[in-house]
Amino acid sequence: MMEIAIVGGGLMGHGIALVLALHGHGVRITETDPETRARVPGLMASALATLQEAGAAPDGWDSARLARSVRVEADLEPAVAGAGLVIEAITENLEAKRALFGELDRLCPADAILASNTSYLDVFPLIPQARQARALVMHWYTPPYIVDLVDVVPGPGTDPAVIAAMRDLVVGLGQVPIVLKRFIPGYVANRIQSAISAEVFRLLDEGIAEPRDIDDAIIQGLSLRIPILGHLAKADFTGLDLTRRALANGSYAPPPARTRSETLDALCAEGRTGVMAGRGYFDWGGRAPADLFRARDRKLLALKKAMAGIGRMEGT
Ligand SMILES: NC(=O)c1ccc[n+]([C@@H]2O[C@H](COP(=O)([O-])OP(=O)(O)OC[C@H]3O[C@@H](n4cnc5c(N)ncnc54)[C@H](O)[C@@H]3O)[C@@H](O)[C@H]2O)c1
């Protein structure tokens, strides 16, 4: 078991802290914003309750034990003192991360492993040379206590032994690491999700389909096969000859790269920014965000249980 510091107690930080604590690691979490910091214990306790309700938490945990296992700190120095692993989960801003890595270099034990949860930023140039051998990306998905995938990504100078140790740590959390050969923004799942987003923005902006229809196409059309086959095993079932012919026909052209979507801008201008605002592409019927997150998590946990029972295609 390790002593692990998490820097940033927002959406991802508190969730990663929960996963680590439930698997026996000593966790310290540091967050600069006092309101966010004060919310961390309650958010973790609520997520624990959701997991317990679904029978998906280890035995013997309650909010008091959680509070003893995850120390919440206002300052960086006590949070990282003696930590073997530091996970950076602060705002996705290059300059903020640059400043933080400078501080981490000053304050962390010389042999600490420095991991970043960044989604897209190449953080390796921000990390001092002497720390490169023990620096990597460990990228969780939200909510980290339900979605098992963790991307483990070396930088140009990362010691392969560090990658192997962090891969093993993720396996020990009951999660599923994938190890990339090198850094690429968005890794695998987020890149595929970005490609889906680009296509969806095109369909909406060009008035070809409504939000509900697009989500029906995804839920009723794509989703059923993906949990069992992923994408490449599905191609094997389609037949690679047909896959090759479809490619050669050239009838699909991906949308050109875009930096904005008119339909998205219009929603945001109306204050329809999503679940937290009560409305986005859909109207969430005045339900409190906490309720909606809880309802989503219950459904995700039920799906995860069903998927575990069904399993992926043998041989893949
Ligand atoms: N939201 C997601 O779905 C998701 C998924 C995977 C990875 N990520 C990545 O994880 C990181 C955090 O994302 P998030 O969604 O949790 O953001 P968030 O805004 O919810 O949380 C970030 C927190 O970091 C705090 N912070 C900023 N500077 C700090 C500092 N120097 N020390 C301590 N705390 C500081 C902020 O006050 C904020 O509460 C980002 O790099 C993001 O790209 C996000």
XYZ file of C-alpha atoms in Angstrom, residues 145-270:
126
model
C -15.218 4.825 -8.859
C -17.449 3.306 -11.571
C -15.604 3.542 -14.898
C -12.681 1.126 -14.710
C -10.480 2.294 -17.579
C -7.219 4.039 -16.653
C -4.775 5.200 -19.347
C -1.153 4.732 -18.293
C 1.158 6.762 -20.522
C 4.932 7.155 -20.400
C 6.724 10.390 -21.185
C 9.897 10.462 -23.279
C 12.092 9.585 -20.272
C 9.831 7.441 -18.072
C 11.490 4.372 -16.546
C 9.598 1.262 -17.791
C 9.688 -0.061 -14.188
C 7.583 2.939 -13.108
C 5.030 2.188 -15.829
C 4.913 -1.470 -14.749
C 4.475 -0.497 -11.074
C 1.660 1.947 -11.842
C -0.028 -0.570 -14.128
C 0.058 -3.061 -11.241
C -1.311 -0.429 -8.866
C -4.309 0.113 -11.174
C -4.891 -3.635 -11.436
C -4.801 -3.751 -7.622
C -7.640 -1.203 -7.576
C -9.761 -3.667 -9.551
C -9.538 -1.332 -12.554
C -8.398 -1.837 -16.128
C -5.179 -0.126 -17.239
C -4.194 0.303 -20.864
C -0.555 1.205 -21.427
C 0.160 3.436 -24.413
C 3.532 3.427 -26.155
C 3.813 7.211 -26.034
C 1.805 10.357 -25.228
C -0.914 11.435 -27.652
C -3.527 14.034 -26.566
C -6.781 12.328 -25.530
C -5.225 8.814 -25.460
C -7.651 6.295 -27.030
C -11.154 6.638 -25.550
C -11.181 10.451 -25.501
C -9.904 10.615 -29.100
C -12.696 8.304 -30.241
C -15.165 10.347 -28.196
C -13.848 13.539 -29.832
C -14.414 12.000 -33.267
C -18.000 11.173 -32.247
C -18.457 14.725 -30.945
C -17.197 16.232 -34.205
C -19.727 14.178 -36.176
C -22.550 14.985 -33.737
C -21.824 18.751 -33.948
C -22.015 18.473 -37.738
C -25.357 16.613 -37.640
C -26.819 19.193 -35.251
C -25.377 22.312 -36.893
C -26.495 21.190 -40.360
C -29.988 20.442 -39.018
C -29.841 16.777 -40.062
C -31.012 15.209 -36.786
C -32.409 16.257 -33.414
C -30.574 15.598 -30.112
C -33.024 12.866 -29.127
C -32.582 11.079 -32.479
C -28.812 11.247 -32.237
C -28.859 9.733 -28.754
C -31.347 7.071 -29.940
C -28.928 6.169 -32.739
C -26.121 5.836 -30.210
C -28.092 4.027 -27.507
C -30.168 1.744 -29.764
C -27.705 1.313 -32.619
C -24.098 1.540 -31.488
C -24.246 0.764 -27.805
C -25.601 -2.750 -27.716
C -22.638 -4.221 -29.578
C -19.860 -2.145 -28.063
C -19.872 -3.654 -24.534
C -19.284 -7.111 -25.942
C -17.279 -6.478 -29.095
C -15.591 -3.108 -28.764
C -14.846 -1.810 -32.268
C -12.266 -4.151 -33.773
C -13.929 -7.433 -32.781
C -17.110 -5.976 -34.301
C -15.136 -5.402 -37.527
C -14.141 -9.073 -37.484
C -17.840 -10.004 -37.301
C -18.704 -7.556 -40.110
C -15.911 -9.090 -42.167
C -12.721 -7.245 -42.946
C -13.338 -7.427 -46.712
C -16.482 -5.351 -46.288
C -14.646 -3.012 -43.917
C -11.968 -2.574 -46.580
C -14.518 -1.978 -49.351
C -16.367 0.625 -47.249
C -13.078 2.427 -46.738
C -12.188 2.271 -50.446
C -15.641 3.586 -51.504
C -14.716 6.873 -49.862
C -18.384 7.744 -49.263
C -17.711 8.915 -45.732
C -15.698 12.071 -45.192
C -15.072 13.073 -41.582
C -16.171 16.604 -40.742
C -13.450 19.239 -41.052
C -11.835 20.186 -37.737
C -13.905 22.872 -36.059
C -13.360 25.085 -33.047
C -17.022 25.909 -32.434
C -20.563 24.634 -32.991
C -23.422 27.083 -33.607
C -26.002 24.902 -31.855
C -23.735 24.519 -28.846
C -23.045 28.268 -28.711
C -26.808 28.983 -28.859
C -27.539 26.678 -25.913
C -24.745 28.189 -23.819
C -25.932 31.728 -24.643
C -29.322 30.766 -23.174
